[in-house]
CSV table of C-alpha atoms in Angstrom, one decimal:
chain,number,residue,atom,x,y,z
O,5,MET,CA,231.8,77.6,67.0
O,6,ARG,CA,233.5,80.6,68.1
O,7,LYS,CA,232.2,82.5,71.4
O,8,LYS,CA,232.4,86.3,71.8
O,9,ARG,CA,231.6,88.9,74.7
O,10,LEU,CA,231.4,92.3,73.4
O,11,ILE,CA,231.1,95.7,75.5
O,12,SER,CA,228.5,97.7,74.6
O,13,VAL,CA,228.7,101.6,73.5
O,14,PHE,CA,226.9,103.9,71.7
O,15,MET,CA,228.3,106.7,69.4
O,16,ALA,CA,227.4,110.2,69.0
O,17,LEU,CA,225.8,110.3,65.5
O,18,THR,CA,225.5,113.7,63.6
O,19,MET,CA,225.5,113.0,60.0
O,20,ALA,CA,222.3,112.9,57.8
O,21,ALA,CA,220.6,109.5,56.8
O,22,GLY,CA,221.3,107.7,53.5
O,23,THR,CA,219.5,108.7,50.3
O,24,LEU,CA,217.0,106.3,49.3
O,25,THR,CA,216.9,104.8,45.5
O,26,ALA,CA,213.7,102.1,44.4
O,27,CYS,CA,214.6,99.1,43.5
O,28,GLY,CA,212.8,99.5,40.4
O,29,GLY,CA,215.5,101.6,38.7
O,30,PHE,CA,218.5,100.1,40.4
O,31,GLY,CA,220.2,103.6,39.3
O,32,SER,CA,221.9,104.6,42.3
O,33,SER,CA,225.7,103.4,42.2
O,34,GLY,CA,227.3,101.0,45.1
O,35,GLY,CA,230.6,100.6,46.2
O,36,ASN,CA,232.8,103.7,46.2
O,37,PRO,CA,231.1,106.3,43.6
O,38,SER,CA,232.0,110.0,43.8
O,39,SER,CA,228.8,111.1,44.8
O,40,GLY,CA,225.9,109.5,46.9
O,41,GLY,CA,222.9,109.3,44.5
O,42,THR,CA,220.0,111.7,44.8
O,43,THR,CA,221.1,114.7,47.0
O,44,THR,CA,217.9,115.6,49.4
O,45,ALA,CA,218.1,117.5,53.0
O,46,ALA,CA,218.7,115.4,56.2
O,47,ALA,CA,214.9,116.1,57.0
O,48,GLN,CA,213.3,114.9,53.8
O,49,THR,CA,215.5,111.6,53.7
O,50,GLN,CA,214.6,110.9,57.3
O,51,GLN,CA,211.2,111.2,56.0
O,52,LYS,CA,211.3,109.1,53.0
O,53,ALA,CA,212.7,106.4,54.9
O,54,SER,CA,210.1,106.2,57.4
O,55,GLU,CA,207.7,106.3,54.6
O,56,THR,CA,209.5,103.0,53.4
O,57,LYS,CA,208.8,101.2,56.4
O,58,ALA,CA,205.0,101.6,56.3
O,59,ASP,CA,203.1,99.5,54.3
O,60,VAL,CA,202.3,101.0,50.7
O,61,LYS,CA,199.3,100.9,48.6
O,62,PRO,CA,199.6,100.0,45.0
O,63,GLU,CA,197.2,101.2,42.2
O,64,GLY,CA,195.8,98.1,41.7
O,65,GLY,CA,194.1,97.8,45.4
O,66,GLY,CA,195.5,95.9,48.5
O,67,GLU,CA,198.7,96.5,50.3
O,68,VAL,CA,201.5,95.5,49.6
O,69,THR,CA,204.6,95.3,52.3
O,70,THR,CA,207.5,97.5,51.8
O,71,LEU,CA,211.3,96.0,52.8
O,72,VAL,CA,214.1,98.5,53.2
O,73,PHE,CA,217.5,96.9,52.0
O,74,GLN,CA,220.6,99.1,52.4
O,75,VAL,CA,223.7,98.0,50.7
O,76,ASN,CA,227.3,99.5,49.7
O,77,ASP,CA,228.0,97.1,46.8
O,78,LYS,CA,226.8,97.9,43.1
O,79,GLY,CA,228.0,94.4,42.2
O,80,VAL,CA,225.1,93.1,44.6
O,81,VAL,CA,222.5,95.9,43.0
O,82,ASP,CA,223.0,95.2,39.6
O,83,ALA,CA,223.4,91.1,40.2
O,84,SER,CA,220.1,91.1,42.4
O,85,LYS,CA,217.7,92.8,39.9
O,86,ASP,CA,215.9,89.9,38.5
O,87,THR,CA,216.3,88.2,42.0
O,88,ILE,CA,214.7,90.9,44.3
O,89,ALA,CA,211.8,90.9,41.1
O,90,LYS,CA,211.0,87.8,41.8
O,91,PHE,CA,211.2,88.1,45.4
O,92,GLU,CA,208.9,90.9,45.4
O,93,GLN,CA,206.2,88.6,43.0
O,94,GLU,CA,206.9,85.6,45.3
O,95,HIS,CA,206.0,87.6,48.8
O,96,ASN,CA,203.6,90.3,47.6
O,97,CYS,CA,205.7,93.0,48.5
O,98,LYS,CA,208.5,96.1,47.3
O,99,VAL,CA,211.9,96.3,48.1
O,100,GLU,CA,213.6,99.1,48.7
O,101,ILE,CA,216.8,99.8,47.7
O,102,ILE,CA,219.2,102.5,50.1
O,103,SER,CA,222.5,102.6,47.8
O,104,GLY,CA,225.0,105.0,46.5
O,105,PHE,CA,227.3,105.8,49.4
O,106,ASN,CA,230.5,107.2,49.2
O,107,GLY,CA,232.4,104.3,50.3
O,108,TRP,CA,232.2,102.2,53.5
O,109,PRO,CA,232.6,104.9,55.8
O,110,ASP,CA,229.9,107.0,54.6
O,111,TYR,CA,227.9,104.0,54.5
O,112,TRP,CA,228.3,103.1,57.9
O,113,SER,CA,227.7,106.5,59.2
O,114,LYS,CA,224.6,106.8,57.6
O,115,LEU,CA,223.1,103.3,58.8
O,116,LEU,CA,224.1,104.4,62.4
O,117,THR,CA,222.2,107.6,61.9
O,118,SER,CA,219.4,105.9,60.3
O,119,ILE,CA,219.2,103.3,63.1
O,120,ALA,CA,219.8,105.9,66.0
O,121,GLY,CA,216.7,108.0,64.2
O,122,GLY,CA,214.3,104.8,64.1
O,123,THR,CA,214.6,104.8,60.3
O,124,GLY,CA,216.8,102.1,60.0
O,125,PRO,CA,216.8,99.4,57.2
O,126,ASP,CA,215.1,96.3,57.4
O,127,VAL,CA,217.9,94.1,56.1
O,128,ALA,CA,221.9,95.6,55.8
O,129,TYR,CA,224.9,94.4,54.0
O,130,LEU,CA,227.6,94.4,56.3
O,131,LYS,CA,231.3,93.9,57.0
O,132,GLU,CA,232.0,91.5,59.5
O,133,THR,CA,233.4,94.5,62.1
O,134,HIS,CA,229.9,96.1,61.5
O,135,LEU,CA,228.3,93.3,62.4
O,136,GLY,CA,230.3,93.3,65.8
O,137,GLU,CA,229.3,96.9,66.3
O,138,LEU,CA,225.3,96.2,65.7
O,139,TYR,CA,225.6,93.4,67.8
O,140,ASN,CA,227.2,95.5,70.7
O,141,LYS,CA,224.2,98.0,70.5
O,142,GLY,CA,221.8,94.9,70.6
O,143,ALA,CA,220.6,96.4,67.0
O,144,LEU,CA,220.4,93.4,65.4
O,145,LEU,CA,217.4,90.3,65.4
O,146,ASP,CA,218.6,87.1,66.4
O,147,LEU,CA,218.2,84.8,63.6
O,148,THR,CA,218.8,81.5,65.4
O,149,ASP,CA,214.9,80.3,66.2
O,150,TYR,CA,214.6,81.2,62.1
O,151,ILE,CA,217.5,79.0,61.3
O,152,GLU,CA,216.5,76.1,63.5
O,153,ALA,CA,213.1,75.9,62.0
O,154,ASP,CA,214.5,76.4,58.6
O,155,ASP,CA,215.6,73.1,56.6
O,156,GLY,CA,217.5,75.3,53.9
O,157,VAL,CA,219.6,77.0,56.4
O,158,LYS,CA,222.2,75.0,58.2
O,159,GLU,CA,225.3,75.2,60.0
O,160,GLU,CA,227.4,72.6,58.3
O,161,ASP,CA,226.5,73.8,54.8
O,162,PHE,CA,228.7,77.0,55.2
O,163,ALA,CA,232.7,77.2,55.7
O,164,SER,CA,233.4,77.3,59.5
O,165,ALA,CA,235.3,80.7,59.2
O,166,ALA,CA,232.0,82.4,57.7
O,167,TRP,CA,229.5,80.9,59.9
O,168,ASP,CA,232.0,81.7,63.2
O,169,ALA,CA,231.9,85.6,61.8
O,170,VAL,CA,227.8,85.8,62.4
O,171,THR,CA,227.9,83.7,65.7
O,172,PHE,CA,228.1,85.5,69.0
O,173,ASP,CA,227.6,83.8,72.5
O,174,GLY,CA,226.3,80.7,70.5
O,175,LYS,CA,223.5,82.6,68.5
O,176,VAL,CA,223.7,83.7,65.1
O,177,TYR,CA,222.8,87.2,64.0
O,178,ALA,CA,223.4,87.4,60.1
O,179,LEU,CA,224.0,85.0,57.1
O,180,PRO,CA,227.2,85.0,55.3
O,181,LYS,CA,227.5,86.5,52.0
O,182,HIS,CA,230.9,86.0,50.9
O,183,GLY,CA,234.3,85.1,52.1
O,184,SER,CA,237.2,87.1,50.8
O,185,MET,CA,241.2,86.2,51.6
O,186,VAL,CA,244.9,87.1,50.9
O,187,ALA,CA,247.4,84.4,49.8
O,188,LEU,CA,250.7,83.9,48.1
O,189,TYR,CA,250.7,84.8,44.4
O,190,TYR,CA,253.7,84.3,42.5
O,191,ASN,CA,255.3,84.9,38.8
O,192,GLU,CA,255.9,81.1,37.2
O,193,GLU,CA,258.8,82.8,34.6
O,194,LEU,CA,260.8,84.3,37.4
O,195,LEU,CA,261.1,81.4,39.6
O,196,ALA,CA,261.8,79.2,36.4
O,197,GLU,CA,264.8,81.3,35.8
O,198,LYS,CA,266.3,80.0,38.9
O,199,GLY,CA,265.2,76.6,39.0
O,200,TYR,CA,262.3,76.8,41.2
O,201,THR,CA,259.5,74.2,40.1
O,202,GLU,CA,257.1,75.7,43.2
O,203,PRO,CA,256.3,78.3,45.9
O,204,PRO,CA,257.9,78.4,49.1
O,205,LYS,CA,256.0,76.8,51.8
O,206,THR,CA,258.0,77.8,55.0
O,207,TRP,CA,258.8,81.3,56.0
O,208,ASP,CA,262.3,79.7,56.1
O,209,GLU,CA,261.8,78.8,52.2
O,210,LEU,CA,260.0,82.4,51.7
O,211,LYS,CA,263.3,84.2,52.7
O,212,THR,CA,266.0,82.4,51.2
O,213,MET,CA,263.6,82.4,47.7
O,214,ALA,CA,263.0,85.8,47.8
O,215,LYS,CA,266.8,86.8,48.5
O,216,ASP,CA,267.7,84.5,45.4
O,217,LEU,CA,264.9,86.0,43.4
O,218,THR,CA,265.9,89.7,44.0
O,219,ASP,CA,268.2,91.2,41.3
O,220,PRO,CA,268.6,95.2,41.9
O,221,SER,CA,270.0,95.6,38.7
O,222,LYS,CA,266.7,94.8,36.7
O,223,GLY,CA,264.6,96.8,39.6
O,224,GLN,CA,263.2,93.1,40.5
O,225,TYR,CA,262.0,92.2,44.2
O,226,GLY,CA,261.9,88.9,45.2
O,227,PHE,CA,258.7,89.5,47.5
O,228,MET,CA,256.0,92.0,47.9
O,229,TRP,CA,253.7,92.4,51.1
O,230,TYR,CA,250.0,93.3,50.5
O,231,GLU,CA,250.0,96.5,52.1
O,232,LEU,CA,252.3,98.3,55.0
O,233,GLY,CA,249.9,100.9,55.2
O,234,THR,CA,247.1,102.1,58.2
O,235,ARG,CA,244.2,101.0,57.3
O,236,GLU,CA,242.8,98.7,59.4
O,237,PRO,CA,243.1,95.8,56.9
O,238,CYS,CA,246.9,96.0,57.4
O,239,PHE,CA,246.4,95.2,60.7
O,240,ALA,CA,243.9,92.0,59.8
O,241,TRP,CA,246.4,90.9,56.9
O,242,TRP,CA,249.3,90.9,59.6
O,243,TYR,CA,247.3,89.5,62.6
O,244,GLY,CA,245.3,86.7,60.3
O,245,TYR,CA,248.3,85.5,58.9
O,246,TYR,CA,252.0,86.5,60.3
O,247,LEU,CA,250.5,86.3,63.8
O,248,MET,CA,248.4,83.4,63.9
O,249,ALA,CA,251.2,81.6,61.6
O,250,GLY,CA,253.6,82.0,64.3
O,251,GLY,CA,251.2,80.4,66.7
O,252,GLY,CA,249.7,83.7,68.3
O,253,SER,CA,246.4,85.0,68.9
O,254,VAL,CA,245.1,88.8,69.6
O,255,TRP,CA,243.1,87.8,72.7
O,256,LYS,CA,245.1,86.6,75.4
O,257,ASN,CA,242.2,84.9,77.4
O,258,GLY,CA,240.2,84.2,74.5
O,259,VAL,CA,237.9,86.8,75.2
O,260,PRO,CA,237.2,89.6,72.6
O,261,GLY,CA,238.0,93.1,73.7
O,262,GLN,CA,240.0,92.2,76.5
O,263,ASP,CA,244.0,91.4,77.2
O,264,PHE,CA,245.1,92.2,73.7
O,265,ASN,CA,248.1,90.5,72.9
O,266,ILE,CA,250.5,90.5,70.3
O,267,ASN,CA,253.7,92.0,72.3
O,268,ASN,CA,255.0,88.1,72.6
O,269,GLN,CA,257.5,85.8,70.8
O,270,ALA,CA,254.9,85.5,68.2
O,271,GLY,CA,254.2,88.8,67.3
O,272,LEU,CA,258.3,89.2,67.5
O,273,ASP,CA,258.6,86.5,65.2
O,274,ALA,CA,256.2,87.9,62.6
O,275,LEU,CA,257.5,91.6,62.7
O,276,ASN,CA,261.2,90.0,62.6
O,277,LEU,CA,260.1,88.4,59.6
O,278,GLN,CA,259.4,91.6,57.7
O,279,VAL,CA,261.6,93.9,58.8
O,280,ASP,CA,264.4,91.6,57.8
O,281,MET,CA,263.2,91.2,54.5
O,282,LEU,CA,262.9,95.0,54.1
O,283,TYR,CA,266.1,95.9,55.6
O,284,LYS,CA,268.7,92.9,56.2
O,285,ASP,CA,268.0,90.9,53.1
O,286,GLU,CA,266.3,93.8,50.8
O,287,SER,CA,264.2,90.8,49.3
O,288,ALA,CA,261.0,92.8,49.8
O,289,VAL,CA,259.5,95.8,48.5
O,290,PRO,CA,259.8,98.6,50.8
O,291,PRO,CA,256.8,100.9,52.1
O,292,THR,CA,258.6,104.0,50.5
O,293,THR,CA,258.0,102.7,47.1
O,294,GLN,CA,255.5,104.4,45.0
O,295,GLU,CA,255.0,102.4,42.2
O,296,THR,CA,251.8,100.0,43.1
O,297,ALA,CA,251.6,97.7,39.9
O,298,LEU,CA,255.0,96.0,40.3
O,299,ALA,CA,253.7,92.6,40.1
O,300,GLU,CA,251.6,93.2,37.2
O,301,ASN,CA,254.7,94.6,35.4
O,302,GLY,CA,256.9,91.5,36.3
O,303,LYS,CA,259.0,93.3,38.8
O,304,VAL,CA,258.0,90.9,41.8
O,305,ALA,CA,258.6,87.2,42.0
O,306,MET,CA,256.1,86.6,45.2
O,307,TRP,CA,253.6,88.8,46.5
O,308,MET,CA,250.5,88.7,48.9
O,309,GLN,CA,247.3,89.5,47.0
O,310,GLY,CA,243.7,88.5,47.2
O,311,CYS,CA,241.2,86.3,45.7
O,312,TRP,CA,239.4,89.1,43.7
O,313,LYS,CA,242.7,89.1,41.3
O,314,ILE,CA,242.1,85.9,40.1
O,315,ALA,CA,239.4,87.2,38.0
O,316,GLU,CA,241.4,90.7,37.5
O,317,TYR,CA,244.4,89.5,36.1
O,318,PRO,CA,243.5,88.2,32.8
O,319,GLN,CA,242.3,91.6,32.0
O,320,THR,CA,244.9,94.2,33.9
O,321,ALA,CA,247.7,92.1,33.3
O,322,PRO,CA,247.6,89.5,30.5
O,323,ASP,CA,250.7,88.7,29.8
O,324,LEU,CA,251.5,87.8,33.7
O,325,LYS,CA,252.3,84.2,34.4
O,326,TRP,CA,251.1,83.4,37.5
O,327,LYS,CA,249.9,81.5,39.7
O,328,ALA,CA,248.4,81.2,43.7
O,329,ALA,CA,249.4,78.8,46.5
O,330,LEU,CA,249.0,79.1,50.3
O,331,LEU,CA,250.6,81.4,52.5
O,332,PRO,CA,253.9,79.8,53.5
O,333,GLY,CA,253.4,78.3,57.0
O,334,TYR,CA,255.5,78.8,60.2
O,335,LYS,CA,254.1,77.1,63.2
O,336,ASN,CA,250.9,76.4,61.5
O,337,ASN,CA,249.1,77.6,58.1
O,338,ALA,CA,246.5,80.0,59.2
O,339,HIS,CA,244.9,82.7,57.1
O,340,ASN,CA,243.0,85.2,57.7
O,341,ALA,CA,238.8,85.1,56.6
O,342,LEU,CA,237.2,88.4,55.8
O,343,VAL,CA,233.6,87.7,55.8
O,344,ASP,CA,230.9,90.3,54.6
O,345,VAL,CA,227.2,89.7,55.6
O,346,TYR,CA,223.7,90.2,55.7
O,347,GLY,CA,222.0,91.0,58.8
O,348,VAL,CA,218.5,91.9,60.1
O,349,LEU,CA,217.9,94.8,62.2
O,350,LYS,CA,216.0,94.4,65.3
O,351,ASP,CA,213.5,97.3,64.5
O,352,SER,CA,212.7,95.8,61.3
O,353,LYS,CA,208.8,95.8,61.2
O,354,ASN,CA,208.7,92.9,58.8
O,355,PRO,CA,211.2,90.4,60.5
O,356,GLU,CA,209.6,86.9,59.0
O,357,LEU,CA,210.3,88.8,55.3
O,358,ALA,CA,213.4,90.2,56.1
O,359,TYR,CA,214.7,86.7,57.2
O,360,GLU,CA,213.1,85.2,54.2
O,361,PHE,CA,215.1,88.1,52.2
O,362,VAL,CA,218.4,87.4,53.8
O,363,LYS,CA,217.9,83.5,53.3
O,364,MET,CA,217.2,84.3,49.2
O,365,LEU,CA,220.2,86.7,49.2
O,366,THR,CA,222.3,83.7,50.4
O,367,SER,CA,220.8,80.4,49.0
O,368,GLU,CA,223.0,78.0,47.2
O,369,GLU,CA,222.2,79.4,43.6
O,370,ASN,CA,222.8,83.2,44.7
O,371,ASP,CA,225.7,82.4,46.3
O,372,LEU,CA,227.1,81.2,43.5
O,373,ASN,CA,226.3,83.9,41.2
O,374,PHE,CA,226.7,86.8,42.9
O,375,ASN,CA,230.1,85.8,44.0
O,376,VAL,CA,231.5,84.7,40.5
O,377,ILE,CA,230.4,88.6,39.4
O,378,SER,CA,231.6,89.8,42.6
O,379,GLY,CA,234.9,87.9,42.1
O,380,GLN,CA,234.6,86.7,46.0
O,381,MET,CA,234.5,83.2,47.4
O,382,PRO,CA,231.2,81.4,48.1
O,383,ALA,CA,230.1,81.2,51.7
O,384,ARG,CA,228.6,77.7,51.0
O,385,LYS,CA,230.5,74.9,50.6
O,386,ALA,CA,228.3,73.2,47.7
O,387,ASN,CA,229.7,75.6,45.2
O,388,TYR,CA,233.0,74.9,45.9
O,389,ASP,CA,232.5,72.1,43.6
O,390,LYS,CA,231.0,74.4,40.8
O,391,GLU,CA,232.4,76.4,38.1
O,392,PRO,CA,234.7,78.7,38.2
O,393,TYR,CA,235.9,77.2,41.4
O,394,ALA,CA,235.6,73.5,40.8
O,395,ASN,CA,238.5,73.1,38.2
O,396,ASP,CA,240.3,76.5,38.9
O,397,GLU,CA,243.6,75.6,40.7
O,398,ASN,CA,244.1,78.9,41.8
O,399,TRP,CA,240.2,79.4,43.0
O,400,GLN,CA,241.2,75.8,44.8
O,401,VAL,CA,243.7,77.4,46.7
O,402,PHE,CA,241.7,79.7,48.1
O,403,MET,CA,239.0,77.5,48.8
O,404,GLU,CA,241.5,75.3,51.1
O,405,ALA,CA,242.9,78.3,52.6
O,406,PHE,CA,239.4,79.3,54.0
O,407,GLN,CA,238.8,75.6,55.1
O,408,LEU,CA,242.3,75.6,57.4
O,409,PRO,CA,241.7,74.5,60.6
O,410,GLU,CA,243.8,77.5,61.7
O,411,THR,CA,241.5,79.7,59.5
O,412,GLN,CA,239.7,82.7,61.5
O,413,PRO,CA,237.5,85.4,61.0
O,414,LYS,CA,238.4,89.1,62.2
O,415,PRO,CA,238.8,89.3,65.8
O,416,VAL,CA,235.9,91.9,66.1
O,417,CYS,CA,235.3,93.7,69.5
O,418,GLN,CA,233.5,97.0,70.3
O,419,GLY,CA,236.3,99.6,69.1
O,420,TYR,CA,237.8,97.2,66.6
O,421,GLU,CA,238.6,99.2,63.6
O,422,GLU,CA,239.7,102.1,65.8
O,423,THR,CA,242.3,99.3,67.8
O,424,GLY,CA,243.1,98.2,64.3
O,425,ILE,CA,244.5,101.6,63.0
O,426,ALA,CA,246.5,102.6,66.2
O,427,VAL,CA,248.0,99.2,66.6
O,428,VAL,CA,249.0,99.3,62.7
O,429,THR,CA,250.3,102.9,63.0
O,430,GLU,CA,252.5,101.7,65.6
O,431,LEU,CA,253.7,98.5,63.3
O,432,GLN,CA,254.6,100.7,60.6
O,433,LYS,CA,257.3,102.4,62.6
O,434,ALA,CA,259.1,99.2,62.5
O,435,TRP,CA,257.8,98.7,58.8
O,436,TYR,CA,260.0,102.1,58.2
O,437,ASN,CA,262.7,101.3,60.2
O,438,GLN,CA,262.0,104.1,62.4
O,439,VAL,CA,261.8,101.8,66.0
O,440,THR,CA,262.9,98.2,66.5
O,441,PRO,CA,260.3,95.3,66.2
O,442,GLU,CA,260.6,95.3,70.3
O,443,GLU,CA,259.6,99.2,70.6
O,444,ALA,CA,256.6,98.7,67.8
O,445,LEU,CA,255.0,96.1,69.7
O,446,GLU,CA,255.2,97.4,73.0
O,447,SER,CA,253.6,100.7,71.9
O,448,ALA,CA,251.1,98.7,69.7
O,449,ASP,CA,249.9,96.8,73.0
O,450,ALA,CA,250.0,99.9,74.7
O,451,VAL,CA,247.4,101.9,72.3
O,452,ALA,CA,245.4,99.3,72.2
O,453,ALA,CA,244.7,98.6,76.1
O,454,GLU,CA,243.9,102.0,76.4
O,455,ILE,CA,241.3,101.8,73.2
O,456,LEU,CA,239.7,98.6,74.8
O,457,SER,CA,239.6,99.8,78.0
O,458,ARG,CA,237.7,103.2,77.0
O,459,ASN,CA,235.5,101.2,75.2
O,460,GLN,CA,234.4,99.0,78.6
């Protein structure tokens, strides 16, 4: 079990609280809509959110407890309608859904604002980076005692990487919603044309095959990275695969948030692999390429992509003959696990009910149903033996990657997202061939150290 010691720093919060939509309607959109549900003034929104925290009286008399659930995933809202209705009936409660946010930044800002204003939800859907920040702030309810007294929730029932993502200093502060990973995809027809019957298993094989499969006359590349941008996930994929596969670790001393550590041989090996394929071999799609559908159009032999494409490709690229495989290994076969979770806020007026709600959302049945709909990996291992995961060889690749001994969740700490963006901005200079890998790693270490020291 991973141990984390995170350093607490509060942010200044100025944005308005999120819009509240009753669960009965399920009318506001999640995910990344162009607008955020019903527009209200900040004061009105705060007042309405406060009202939902109190018990409400139905027309028939008696009191019904209200539970507030904030979510930024339309799929969860849509898939949960009947399940939540059943939960309301069984627990004599009303679940209010806060949704309709304009992407994760909007969601996160409004969640922090509501928590600071005392109108936060009882239960929140969180990225693991958000979970780490809220743990830092002391805003999460420790679920350890609830779990220890509950035969329906056991650590061994979940993938280790998923359980590690919700565990801080030996205590559990959320339950895993799903796992999400990137692996290797390859074009079976392009590999077969060159006589390859299987994908590469090592970095050396990757470089050799990518060079062999590159054909400038056809506009065909041997390989394509997932993304060479400056979003935080670009650092997660770089760290989670290349650095870890090279035997490296972000934290030199093992304590998250201290002694940032990528300016070393493992980091150099990882960055040299990319730069060599981009500019020496010219076998990888360069970062200046604007076309985003090269793989779908049969112009890339091998590429990095997420598990969600298993369900998407049959619709978006029905003629593409592809398979998934583990990412080629170097010193090990490390992959990076992204884990979304459900957490209970410490200020919840109904913590026991909130825990039961989170338990319901992450039950074996819902873990399967919700993730089939969203195209993600279940967090519970029992569902790996059920359809569509059981007999789909592509899903089995991701199930294997999720459970590899070297696989880890993100190395979250206070200021992690800011650090990830700053670091990958420095790495990008090497990807664009503007500086050497050595220079990029040195500057990346420096900016990370400054941010982390500021957050201590």
